[in-house]
Amino acid sequence: MLDLAIAAATQLTSLPRLARVREQPHELQAAVLRYLLGRAQPTAWGRRYGYAAGLSAAEFAARVPVSAYEQLYPELEKVLRGQSDVLWPGPAPAWQAKSSGTTNARSKYIPLTSEALRGNHYRAGRDMLALSTHLYPQHRLLQGKTLSLGGTHAASPFGGAARAGDVSALIMQSLPGWAEYLRTPPLELALLDEWEEKIERIARHVLTQDVRVLAGVPTWMLVLLRRVLALAGAATITEVWPQLGLFLHGAVAFGPYRELFGQLAPGPHMRYLEIYNASEGYFALQDQPDSADLLLLLDHGIYYEFLPAAQFDSPDPRPVPLEAVEIGPSYALVISTSAGLWRYLVGDTVRFTSLRPYRIRITGRTKHFLNAFGEEVVIENAEAAVAAAAQATGVLVRDFTAAPVYFAAEAASRGGHEWAVECAGPPPAQAALFAQVLDQTLRQLNSDYDAKRHRDLALAAPRVHFVPAGTFEAWLRQRGPLGGQRKVPRLSNSREVLEAVLEAGGVCG
C-alpha cells in the first residue's frame, strides 16, 4: 500500500504545479526572480549589484553581467573553498556537483545548496514520478523498483568537509526515505567508484529484483543491461524483469540508442520519457508520451533567460526574457539559481517548439562538442589532444574532425570516437602512437571521457584515419564556394560530416 500512498501524495502536489507551469509561466518566473533576489540580497554578490526583492527583470539584466563558468569561477572558488555568503546566503554548501566541459580545468564544480537540492532537483524528481504514474497507471510502476544508475562522490579537491561528485550521486546520497525505498541498488553499490566492480555487483544484485523503471544515462544503462542479460542467460531484458515498463533517460541524445533498447525490451509495453537534468539544475521534462518536446520547469528555483544564436560570441551578450522568445531559433540557456549561479551561461542550446506552454528541444552546445555517451568533450579538449599527439609523432596536423561510433546490436560492441585527420605532410609513421597519445590526453583533460574509457567499459579506444592532403578543402568545395566563414566542424554528434570527409578523400593511413 505504500506505493499507492506515494503515488497519491506526489500527484496531489505535482500535477497541479505542472498545470500552473503550463498556464501561468510568466507569473511563476517573476515570483522565482523575486525570491532569488530577496534571498541573495545580503550576499557579497547581492551587495555588489544592488539586489532587492523589488528589482525588475530589466534592472536585474542591466546590472548583472552574463557569465560563463570561467568568468564566474573566481567567486565560485571562494564558495568551493568554504567561504560563506558569497553567491548565496549561509555557509558554503556541503555538496559540490562535478562535471566536465570547462576550458580552465579538467572538471568544473558547482556548489549544490540545500535550496537547489530541495527546490529544484527533488521537486522536479517528484514531478517526474507523479507524471510517470499518471501517464502509465496500468504499469503499476511503484509496485516494483526503480533501477537508478548514478556516479560517485569523494572528498572535495578544494579541502574542508565538502563532498564532490556527479550530481546523480549527490542526489542519490541525500534522498528522503520514501524515495530510497523505491529505488535499487542500495547505496553501497550505487556509489561504488570502480566502474567494472560497480557494473558487476549491481548486475548481480538487481538480477532478482522486480525492476519496473530504469533511470540513468543510456550509455551506462546499456552496459549494465548487457551484463544482466549475460548473467541471466536471457535474450531480452523483459525475460528478466517482466514488469519493466519505463526508461527515464537523459544527458545524451537518445536517438542512436532507441533501436538498441527496443531490441533489449521489445514490444509496445516499454515506454520512454526524457529528462533534462544537469549539474547546474533540473531544467525540463517530457510531459507528453507521444512527443519528444520537453516542458520547461518554471517553478523550480531557476530564473531563465535566452541568448539568441547571433550573440553567442558577442563580448556584450544580451539575453532575452522568456516572454520574448520565438518558436524555431536556437537560444543559449542563461540561468540564475538558488545555487548562486547568476546569469550563468550553461553552454547548452535549445529551440522552442511551443509557447503555450513553453516546450523546448535541446539542439546542442554553444561550442562544438562530442557528447554521444555523456563524455562532454569540448573543442578545447580535442585541440589540445590533437596537438599533443602531433607533437609526439612529429607531424603537423592541418585539419581534423571527429564523430561518435555508436553502440551496435552485438552484446560485445562498444561506443567510441572516430577521427579523420589531415596532415601537412605524410601521415605519421607511428599512427598507433598518435591515437594512443590522443586518447591519453583526452583522459587527462576530461574526467567524463576518462570515466567512460575506464577499462573500455563504455567507450573503446578512438579510431583515427589519416586522409590525404586536400581532403578537407575538397569537402568544403562540395558544399559551395570557399571563403573565410566556411569552416570544418571539429566535433559533431552526427556522423554526417565525418563520413562525407572520409568519402571525399579516402584513407591513407
Short mmCIF file of C-alpha atoms in Angstrom, two decimals:
data_model
loop_
_atom_site.label_atom_id
_atom_site.label_comp_id
_atom_site.label_asym_id
_atom_site.label_seq_id
_atom_site.Cartn_x
_atom_site.Cartn_y
_atom_site.Cartn_z
CA MET A 1 0.00 0.00 0.00
CA LEU A 2 2.97 2.32 0.49
CA ASP A 3 3.40 2.62 -3.28
CA LEU A 4 -0.20 3.81 -3.64
CA ALA A 5 0.26 6.37 -0.87
CA ILE A 6 3.44 7.71 -2.50
CA ALA A 7 1.77 7.94 -5.90
CA ALA A 8 -1.26 9.74 -4.45
CA ALA A 9 0.86 12.18 -2.43
CA THR A 10 3.14 13.12 -5.30
CA GLN A 11 0.28 13.51 -7.76
CA LEU A 12 -1.66 15.68 -5.30
CA THR A 13 1.13 18.28 -5.23
CA SER A 14 2.99 17.79 -8.51
CA LEU A 15 0.22 17.60 -11.09
CA PRO A 16 -1.36 20.94 -10.04
CA ARG A 17 2.12 22.50 -10.03
CA LEU A 18 2.79 21.28 -13.57
CA ALA A 19 -0.59 22.67 -14.60
CA ARG A 20 0.47 26.09 -13.28
CA VAL A 21 3.77 25.79 -15.17
CA ARG A 22 1.76 25.36 -18.36
CA GLU A 23 -0.82 28.03 -17.61
CA GLN A 24 0.99 30.77 -15.65
CA PRO A 25 4.60 30.79 -16.90
CA HIS A 26 5.34 34.50 -16.63
CA GLU A 27 3.84 34.89 -13.17
CA LEU A 28 5.86 31.93 -11.92
CA GLN A 29 9.11 33.24 -13.36
CA ALA A 30 8.53 36.69 -11.86
CA ALA A 31 7.99 35.06 -8.47
CA VAL A 32 11.16 32.98 -8.82
CA LEU A 33 13.21 36.08 -9.63
CA ARG A 34 11.78 37.96 -6.63
CA TYR A 35 12.64 35.05 -4.36
CA LEU A 36 16.19 34.70 -5.68
CA LEU A 37 16.96 38.42 -5.43
CA GLY A 38 15.44 38.71 -1.97
CA ARG A 39 17.35 35.73 -0.59
CA ALA A 40 20.68 36.80 -2.11
CA GLN A 41 20.40 40.45 -1.10
CA PRO A 42 22.80 40.13 1.89
CA THR A 43 25.47 38.18 -0.02
CA ALA A 44 28.69 39.73 -1.31
CA TRP A 45 27.38 39.32 -4.87
CA GLY A 46 23.98 40.79 -3.98
CA ARG A 47 25.56 43.84 -2.35
CA ARG A 48 27.85 44.32 -5.34
CA TYR A 49 24.94 44.51 -7.77
CA GLY A 50 22.32 46.13 -5.55
CA TYR A 51 19.96 43.19 -5.20
CA ALA A 52 16.50 43.76 -3.81
CA ALA A 53 13.29 41.76 -3.95
CA GLY A 54 11.59 44.58 -5.87
CA LEU A 55 14.24 44.79 -8.58
CA SER A 56 12.62 44.40 -12.01
CA ALA A 57 13.80 41.84 -14.55
CA ALA A 58 15.04 44.65 -16.81
CA GLU A 59 17.01 46.26 -13.95
CA PHE A 60 18.45 42.87 -13.00
CA ALA A 61 19.59 42.30 -16.60
CA ALA A 62 21.09 45.78 -16.82
CA ARG A 63 23.11 45.43 -13.60
CA VAL A 64 24.38 41.85 -13.67
CA PRO A 65 26.75 40.57 -16.38
CA VAL A 66 26.27 37.29 -18.23
CA SER A 67 28.97 34.86 -17.07
CA ALA A 68 30.23 31.54 -18.36
CA TYR A 69 31.86 29.20 -15.83
CA GLU A 70 35.28 30.69 -16.41
CA GLN A 71 34.06 34.25 -15.71
CA LEU A 72 32.18 33.26 -12.56
CA TYR A 73 34.90 30.92 -11.32
CA PRO A 74 36.72 33.43 -9.03
CA GLU A 75 33.53 33.75 -6.96
CA LEU A 76 32.68 30.07 -7.23
CA GLU A 77 36.15 29.16 -5.98
CA LYS A 78 35.57 31.16 -2.81
CA VAL A 79 32.45 29.10 -2.14
CA LEU A 80 34.17 25.84 -3.04
CA ARG A 81 36.92 26.65 -0.55
CA GLY A 82 34.38 27.16 2.22
CA GLN A 83 33.67 30.90 2.29
CA SER A 84 30.15 31.88 3.41
CA ASP A 85 27.68 34.39 1.96
CA VAL A 86 29.44 34.83 -1.37
CA LEU A 87 26.86 33.96 -4.05
CA TRP A 88 24.08 32.54 -1.86
CA PRO A 89 23.39 33.25 1.81
CA GLY A 90 24.68 30.98 4.53
CA PRO A 91 27.63 28.62 4.94
CA ALA A 92 29.29 27.09 1.90
CA PRO A 93 27.32 24.00 0.75
CA ALA A 94 28.40 20.53 1.82
CA TRP A 95 27.91 19.24 -1.74
CA GLN A 96 29.67 20.17 -4.98
CA ALA A 97 28.39 18.87 -8.32
CA LYS A 98 31.22 17.90 -10.65
CA SER A 99 31.17 17.63 -14.42
CA SER A 100 33.41 18.33 -17.41
CA GLY A 101 33.03 20.81 -20.22
CA THR A 102 35.11 23.71 -18.90
CA THR A 103 38.16 25.22 -20.58
CA ASN A 104 40.08 26.18 -17.43
CA ALA A 105 40.25 22.82 -15.66
CA ARG A 106 39.75 19.07 -16.07
CA SER A 107 36.39 19.34 -14.30
CA LYS A 108 34.02 22.07 -13.25
CA TYR A 109 32.45 22.23 -9.81
CA ILE A 110 29.07 23.76 -8.99
CA PRO A 111 28.06 24.37 -5.34
CA LEU A 112 24.85 22.46 -4.61
CA THR A 113 22.92 24.33 -1.92
CA SER A 114 20.15 22.76 0.14
CA GLU A 115 17.66 25.10 -1.58
CA ALA A 116 18.77 23.93 -5.02
CA LEU A 117 18.64 20.30 -3.93
CA ARG A 118 15.15 20.54 -2.43
CA GLY A 119 13.53 23.24 -4.56
CA ASN A 120 14.92 22.16 -7.90
CA HIS A 121 16.28 18.62 -8.17
CA TYR A 122 13.96 16.89 -5.70
CA ARG A 123 10.91 18.92 -6.71
CA ALA A 124 11.44 18.08 -10.37
CA GLY A 125 12.11 14.45 -9.48
CA ARG A 126 8.80 14.25 -7.62
CA ASP A 127 7.06 15.85 -10.55
CA MET A 128 8.55 13.29 -12.91
CA LEU A 129 7.46 10.48 -10.60
CA ALA A 130 3.92 11.84 -10.40
CA LEU A 131 3.77 12.36 -14.14
CA SER A 132 5.01 8.83 -14.88
CA THR A 133 2.46 7.16 -12.64
CA HIS A 134 -0.27 9.42 -14.04
CA LEU A 135 0.60 8.70 -17.67
CA TYR A 136 1.06 4.94 -17.23
CA PRO A 137 -1.19 3.78 -14.38
CA GLN A 138 -1.55 0.34 -15.98
CA HIS A 139 2.18 -0.35 -15.44
CA ARG A 140 1.94 -0.02 -11.63
CA LEU A 141 5.45 1.37 -11.69
CA LEU A 142 5.77 1.93 -7.95
CA GLN A 143 4.91 -1.63 -7.02
CA GLY A 144 8.40 -2.57 -8.14
CA LYS A 145 11.80 -0.91 -8.03
CA THR A 146 13.40 1.91 -9.99
CA LEU A 147 16.89 0.91 -11.12
CA SER A 148 18.84 4.17 -10.95
CA LEU A 149 22.41 4.19 -12.11
CA GLY A 150 24.44 7.18 -10.99
CA GLY A 151 28.02 8.23 -10.43
CA THR A 152 30.03 8.60 -7.26
CA HIS A 153 31.33 11.26 -4.89
CA ALA A 154 34.52 11.82 -2.91
CA ALA A 155 36.23 14.43 -0.76
CA SER A 156 36.30 17.82 -2.42
CA PRO A 157 39.64 18.74 -4.02
CA PHE A 158 39.16 22.21 -2.51
CA GLY A 159 39.56 20.88 1.03
CA GLY A 160 37.25 21.00 4.01
CA ALA A 161 34.42 18.58 4.73
CA ALA A 162 32.53 19.07 1.44
CA ARG A 163 31.93 16.16 -0.93
CA ALA A 164 32.20 16.48 -4.71
CA GLY A 165 30.87 14.20 -7.41
CA ASP A 166 28.32 13.55 -10.13
CA VAL A 167 25.04 15.31 -9.44
CA SER A 168 23.27 11.95 -9.70
CA ALA A 169 25.38 10.59 -6.83
CA LEU A 170 24.80 13.65 -4.65
CA ILE A 171 21.05 13.45 -5.20
CA MET A 172 21.04 9.72 -4.51
CA GLN A 173 23.05 10.14 -1.30
CA SER A 174 20.54 12.60 0.14
CA LEU A 175 17.23 11.08 -0.97
CA PRO A 176 14.34 11.10 1.51
CA GLY A 177 13.42 7.72 2.94
CA TRP A 178 10.35 7.17 0.79
CA ALA A 179 12.34 7.79 -2.40
CA GLU A 180 15.15 5.47 -1.28
CA TYR A 181 12.50 2.79 -0.63
CA LEU A 182 11.52 2.91 -4.32
CA ARG A 183 14.97 2.51 -5.81
CA THR A 184 17.61 -0.15 -6.29
CA PRO A 185 20.53 -0.97 -5.90
CA PRO A 186 21.43 0.01 -2.31
CA LEU A 187 23.71 2.99 -1.86
CA GLU A 188 26.78 0.91 -1.03
CA LEU A 189 26.61 -0.48 -4.58
CA ALA A 190 25.17 2.54 -6.37
CA LEU A 191 28.00 4.82 -5.23
CA LEU A 192 30.97 2.50 -5.88
CA ASP A 193 33.69 4.39 -7.74
CA GLU A 194 35.29 1.46 -9.58
CA TRP A 195 33.01 1.06 -12.59
CA GLU A 196 33.92 -2.50 -13.53
CA GLU A 197 33.20 -3.72 -9.99
CA LYS A 198 30.15 -1.46 -9.83
CA ILE A 199 28.56 -2.86 -13.01
CA GLU A 200 29.25 -6.46 -11.95
CA ARG A 201 27.92 -6.13 -8.40
CA ILE A 202 24.88 -4.11 -9.40
CA ALA A 203 24.04 -6.57 -12.18
CA ARG A 204 24.15 -9.49 -9.74
CA HIS A 205 22.07 -7.62 -7.17
CA VAL A 206 19.29 -6.44 -9.49
CA LEU A 207 19.03 -9.77 -11.27
CA THR A 208 16.40 -10.96 -8.80
CA GLN A 209 14.70 -7.60 -8.17
CA ASP A 210 11.29 -6.61 -9.53
CA VAL A 211 12.59 -3.73 -11.67
CA ARG A 212 9.85 -1.70 -13.32
CA VAL A 213 11.61 1.59 -14.09
CA LEU A 214 15.10 2.35 -15.41
CA ALA A 215 16.63 5.77 -14.75
CA GLY A 216 20.01 6.99 -15.96
CA VAL A 217 22.31 7.77 -18.86
CA PRO A 218 21.71 5.40 -21.82
CA THR A 219 25.44 4.67 -22.20
CA TRP A 220 25.98 3.11 -18.77
CA MET A 221 22.49 1.61 -18.65
CA LEU A 222 23.21 -0.29 -21.84
CA VAL A 223 26.45 -1.67 -20.39
CA LEU A 224 24.63 -2.76 -17.23
CA LEU A 225 21.68 -4.36 -19.04
CA ARG A 226 24.01 -6.37 -21.27
CA ARG A 227 25.73 -7.74 -18.19
CA VAL A 228 22.36 -8.60 -16.61
CA LEU A 229 21.39 -10.47 -19.79
CA ALA A 230 24.66 -12.39 -19.76
CA LEU A 231 24.23 -13.41 -16.12
CA ALA A 232 20.60 -14.41 -16.67
CA GLY A 233 21.25 -16.19 -19.94
CA ALA A 234 18.30 -14.28 -21.37
CA ALA A 235 17.70 -12.87 -24.85
CA THR A 236 15.72 -9.80 -23.74
CA ILE A 237 15.63 -7.80 -20.55
CA THR A 238 11.87 -8.33 -20.23
CA GLU A 239 12.60 -12.01 -19.68
CA VAL A 240 14.48 -10.93 -16.55
CA TRP A 241 12.02 -8.21 -15.49
CA PRO A 242 8.58 -8.96 -17.00
CA GLN A 243 7.01 -5.85 -15.43
CA LEU A 244 9.63 -3.40 -16.73
CA GLY A 245 7.71 -0.55 -18.34
CA LEU A 246 9.61 2.76 -18.37
CA PHE A 247 13.05 4.21 -19.03
CA LEU A 248 13.70 7.74 -17.75
CA HIS A 249 16.74 8.85 -19.71
CA GLY A 250 18.83 11.98 -20.10
CA ALA A 251 22.32 13.50 -20.55
CA VAL A 252 22.78 12.35 -24.17
CA ALA A 253 20.66 12.25 -27.32
CA PHE A 254 18.54 9.10 -27.19
CA GLY A 255 18.01 8.65 -30.93
CA PRO A 256 21.04 6.40 -31.59
CA TYR A 257 20.08 4.22 -28.61
CA ARG A 258 16.37 3.79 -29.29
CA GLU A 259 16.69 0.77 -31.57
CA LEU A 260 19.12 -0.95 -29.20
CA PHE A 261 16.78 -0.53 -26.25
CA GLY A 262 13.93 -1.64 -28.46
CA GLN A 263 15.79 -4.90 -29.06
CA LEU A 264 16.52 -5.30 -25.34
CA ALA A 265 12.90 -4.65 -24.36
CA PRO A 266 10.77 -5.43 -27.42
CA GLY A 267 7.08 -4.78 -27.68
CA PRO A 268 4.72 -1.85 -27.02
CA HIS A 269 4.80 -2.25 -23.23
CA MET A 270 8.09 -0.35 -22.82
CA ARG A 271 7.84 3.43 -22.60
CA TYR A 272 10.47 6.18 -22.69
CA LEU A 273 10.47 9.66 -21.14
CA GLU A 274 13.33 12.17 -21.35
CA ILE A 275 14.55 14.43 -18.59
CA TYR A 276 16.84 17.45 -18.92
CA ASN A 277 18.96 17.44 -15.79
CA ALA A 278 22.48 18.82 -15.40
CA SER A 279 24.94 19.78 -12.66
CA GLU A 280 23.53 23.31 -12.79
CA GLY A 281 19.91 22.26 -12.43
CA TYR A 282 16.92 20.19 -13.47
CA PHE A 283 15.53 22.22 -16.37
CA ALA A 284 12.81 20.31 -18.20
CA LEU A 285 10.99 17.01 -18.61
CA GLN A 286 8.94 15.21 -21.22
CA ASP A 287 5.32 15.57 -20.17
CA GLN A 288 3.67 14.07 -23.25
CA PRO A 289 4.19 10.40 -24.12
CA ASP A 290 3.72 10.99 -27.86
CA SER A 291 6.09 13.98 -28.20
CA ALA A 292 9.80 14.43 -27.55
CA ASP A 293 9.26 18.09 -26.59
CA LEU A 294 10.31 18.97 -23.03
CA LEU A 295 8.24 21.14 -20.70
CA LEU A 296 10.42 23.92 -19.27
CA LEU A 297 10.12 23.84 -15.48
CA LEU A 298 9.39 27.42 -14.43
CA ASP A 299 8.53 26.96 -10.73
CA HIS A 300 11.65 25.07 -9.65
CA GLY A 301 14.03 27.72 -8.33
CA ILE A 302 15.55 28.77 -11.67
CA TYR A 303 15.04 32.07 -13.50
CA TYR A 304 15.62 31.71 -17.24
CA GLU A 305 16.91 33.98 -19.98
CA PHE A 306 17.77 33.04 -23.55
CA LEU A 307 20.69 34.24 -25.66
CA PRO A 308 20.00 34.41 -29.44
CA ALA A 309 22.43 32.48 -31.64
CA ALA A 310 23.70 35.66 -33.31
CA GLN A 311 25.14 36.73 -29.94
CA PHE A 312 26.90 33.51 -28.93
CA ASP A 313 30.32 35.11 -29.49
CA SER A 314 29.35 38.64 -28.54
CA PRO A 315 31.54 40.42 -25.95
CA ASP A 316 28.35 42.03 -24.63
CA PRO A 317 25.65 39.33 -24.79
CA ARG A 318 22.03 40.43 -24.36
CA PRO A 319 19.76 37.52 -23.49
CA VAL A 320 16.00 37.95 -23.83
CA PRO A 321 13.44 37.01 -21.17
CA LEU A 322 11.03 34.12 -21.54
CA GLU A 323 8.19 36.24 -22.91
CA ALA A 324 10.37 37.41 -25.83
CA VAL A 325 11.41 34.01 -27.23
CA GLU A 326 10.12 32.70 -30.55
CA ILE A 327 9.47 29.27 -31.99
CA GLY A 328 12.27 28.00 -34.21
CA PRO A 329 15.57 29.79 -33.46
CA SER A 330 18.24 28.30 -31.20
CA TYR A 331 18.97 30.05 -27.93
CA ALA A 332 21.73 29.52 -25.40
CA LEU A 333 20.40 28.85 -21.92
CA VAL A 334 21.15 31.55 -19.31
CA ILE A 335 20.10 30.79 -15.72
CA SER A 336 20.00 32.34 -12.26
CA THR A 337 19.55 29.79 -9.49
CA SER A 338 19.35 29.12 -5.77
CA ALA A 339 22.81 27.55 -6.06
CA GLY A 340 24.23 31.05 -6.58
CA LEU A 341 24.62 30.96 -10.35
CA TRP A 342 23.79 34.44 -11.64
CA ARG A 343 23.01 34.99 -15.33
CA TYR A 344 25.11 31.89 -15.89
CA LEU A 345 25.65 30.69 -19.47
CA VAL A 346 25.16 26.93 -19.26
CA GLY A 347 26.53 26.23 -22.74
CA ASP A 348 23.51 24.24 -23.92
CA THR A 349 21.33 25.50 -26.75
CA VAL A 350 17.59 24.92 -27.01
CA ARG A 351 14.83 25.56 -29.52
CA PHE A 352 11.26 26.36 -28.55
CA THR A 353 8.64 24.17 -30.14
CA SER A 354 5.69 25.69 -28.27
CA LEU A 355 5.00 28.91 -26.39
CA ARG A 356 1.70 27.82 -24.82
CA PRO A 357 3.01 26.07 -22.82
CA TYR A 358 6.76 26.63 -23.14
CA ARG A 359 8.28 23.46 -24.50
CA ILE A 360 11.80 23.02 -25.85
CA ARG A 361 14.14 20.63 -27.57
CA ILE A 362 17.87 20.52 -26.89
CA THR A 363 19.75 21.50 -30.05
CA GLY A 364 23.39 21.30 -28.96
CA ARG A 365 26.06 23.48 -27.42
CA THR A 366 27.35 26.98 -27.99
CA LYS A 367 30.65 25.35 -28.94
CA HIS A 368 31.42 22.24 -30.98
CA PHE A 369 31.38 19.21 -28.72
CA LEU A 370 31.09 15.43 -28.54
CA ASN A 371 28.54 14.13 -26.07
CA ALA A 372 27.07 10.95 -27.53
CA PHE A 373 27.86 8.97 -24.37
CA GLY A 374 27.95 11.61 -21.64
CA GLU A 375 31.64 12.34 -22.25
CA GLU A 376 31.22 16.09 -22.94
CA VAL A 377 34.39 16.51 -24.99
CA VAL A 378 34.61 20.20 -25.93
CA ILE A 379 36.65 21.72 -28.74
CA GLU A 380 39.41 22.86 -26.38
CA ASN A 381 39.88 19.25 -25.20
CA ALA A 382 40.06 17.98 -28.78
CA GLU A 383 42.50 20.61 -29.99
CA ALA A 384 44.85 20.06 -27.05
CA ALA A 385 44.75 16.28 -27.55
CA VAL A 386 45.45 16.53 -31.29
CA ALA A 387 48.32 18.93 -30.62
CA ALA A 388 49.85 16.53 -28.10
CA ALA A 389 49.51 13.58 -30.50
CA ALA A 390 51.04 15.59 -33.34
CA GLN A 391 53.99 16.60 -31.20
CA ALA A 392 54.55 13.04 -30.03
CA THR A 393 54.64 11.72 -33.61
CA GLY A 394 56.41 14.64 -35.29
CA VAL A 395 53.66 15.67 -37.72
CA LEU A 396 51.84 18.89 -38.43
CA VAL A 397 48.08 18.48 -38.40
CA ARG A 398 46.28 20.67 -40.90
CA ASP A 399 42.71 19.77 -40.07
CA PHE A 400 40.58 17.20 -38.27
CA THR A 401 37.02 16.22 -37.41
CA ALA A 402 35.56 13.61 -35.08
CA ALA A 403 32.22 11.89 -34.55
CA PRO A 404 30.79 9.05 -32.46
CA VAL A 405 30.81 5.36 -33.26
CA TYR A 406 27.53 4.30 -31.70
CA PHE A 407 26.80 1.03 -29.97
CA ALA A 408 25.78 -1.80 -32.27
CA ALA A 409 23.31 -4.56 -31.51
CA GLU A 410 26.02 -7.11 -30.72
CA ALA A 411 26.49 -7.60 -26.99
CA ALA A 412 30.26 -7.07 -27.21
CA SER A 413 30.03 -3.77 -29.11
CA ARG A 414 31.29 -0.56 -27.56
CA GLY A 415 30.79 3.07 -28.40
CA GLY A 416 33.72 5.26 -29.29
CA HIS A 417 35.05 8.15 -31.32
CA GLU A 418 36.24 8.10 -34.92
CA TRP A 419 38.61 10.78 -36.20
CA ALA A 420 39.63 11.98 -39.65
CA VAL A 421 42.99 13.78 -39.52
CA GLU A 422 44.78 15.57 -42.37
CA CYS A 423 48.50 16.29 -42.03
CA ALA A 424 50.57 18.89 -43.87
CA GLY A 425 52.90 16.09 -45.00
CA PRO A 426 52.70 12.31 -44.96
CA PRO A 427 50.82 10.66 -42.10
CA PRO A 428 52.88 9.72 -39.03
CA ALA A 429 54.98 6.59 -39.22
CA GLN A 430 53.71 5.76 -35.74
CA ALA A 431 49.97 6.04 -36.37
CA ALA A 432 49.16 3.88 -33.35
CA LEU A 433 51.15 6.24 -31.10
CA PHE A 434 49.15 9.20 -32.43
CA ALA A 435 45.90 7.52 -31.45
CA GLN A 436 47.33 6.47 -28.08
CA VAL A 437 48.51 9.99 -27.14
CA LEU A 438 45.24 11.47 -28.39
CA ASP A 439 43.32 9.12 -26.11
CA GLN A 440 45.61 9.62 -23.11
CA THR A 441 45.47 13.40 -23.38
CA LEU A 442 41.67 13.42 -23.60
CA ARG A 443 41.56 11.26 -20.49
CA GLN A 444 43.85 13.68 -18.66
CA LEU A 445 41.83 16.73 -19.72
CA ASN A 446 38.29 15.42 -19.36
CA SER A 447 37.09 13.44 -16.36
CA ASP A 448 33.84 12.33 -18.03
CA TYR A 449 35.69 10.94 -21.04
CA ASP A 450 38.13 9.21 -18.69
CA ALA A 451 35.29 7.57 -16.76
CA LYS A 452 33.70 6.25 -19.96
CA ARG A 453 37.07 4.93 -21.20
CA HIS A 454 37.87 3.11 -17.95
CA ARG A 455 38.77 -0.45 -18.96
CA ASP A 456 36.87 0.04 -22.22
CA LEU A 457 33.60 -0.43 -20.35
CA ALA A 458 31.56 2.18 -22.22
CA LEU A 459 33.96 3.66 -24.79
CA ALA A 460 36.53 1.84 -26.88
CA ALA A 461 39.84 3.44 -27.86
CA PRO A 462 39.48 6.05 -30.63
CA ARG A 463 39.80 5.09 -34.29
CA VAL A 464 41.98 7.52 -36.22
CA HIS A 465 42.02 7.76 -40.03
CA PHE A 466 44.65 9.84 -41.82
CA VAL A 467 43.24 11.35 -45.01
CA PRO A 468 45.26 12.68 -47.96
CA ALA A 469 46.28 16.32 -48.20
CA GLY A 470 43.49 18.43 -49.66
CA THR A 471 40.67 16.24 -48.36
CA PHE A 472 39.04 18.87 -46.15
CA GLU A 473 39.33 21.53 -48.86
CA ALA A 474 37.66 19.12 -51.30
CA TRP A 475 34.86 18.54 -48.81
CA LEU A 476 34.38 22.28 -48.34
CA ARG A 477 34.27 22.83 -52.11
CA GLN A 478 31.50 20.27 -52.38
CA ARG A 479 29.46 22.48 -50.04
CA GLY A 480 29.84 25.66 -52.10
CA PRO A 481 32.35 28.47 -52.70
CA LEU A 482 35.27 28.61 -50.29
CA GLY A 483 35.54 31.61 -48.00
CA GLY A 484 36.58 32.85 -44.61
CA GLN A 485 33.31 31.78 -43.00
CA ARG A 486 33.45 28.23 -44.33
CA LYS A 487 34.90 26.08 -41.57
CA VAL A 488 35.14 22.40 -40.80
CA PRO A 489 33.13 21.34 -37.72
CA ARG A 490 35.77 19.88 -35.43
CA LEU A 491 33.33 17.82 -33.36
CA SER A 492 29.82 16.62 -34.04
CA ASN A 493 27.37 14.18 -32.51
CA SER A 494 26.26 13.34 -36.04
CA ARG A 495 28.40 11.20 -38.34
CA GLU A 496 27.37 13.19 -41.42
CA VAL A 497 30.48 15.38 -41.65
CA LEU A 498 32.94 12.61 -40.80
CA GLU A 499 31.54 10.20 -43.38
CA ALA A 500 31.46 12.90 -46.06
CA VAL A 501 35.10 13.83 -45.35
CA LEU A 502 36.22 10.19 -45.50
CA GLU A 503 34.33 9.76 -48.76
CA ALA A 504 35.85 12.93 -50.20
CA GLY A 505 39.45 11.87 -49.59
CA GLY A 506 39.69 8.22 -48.72
CA VAL A 507 42.14 6.98 -46.14
CA CYS A 508 45.91 6.96 -46.49
CA GLY A 509 46.96 5.61 -43.15
#
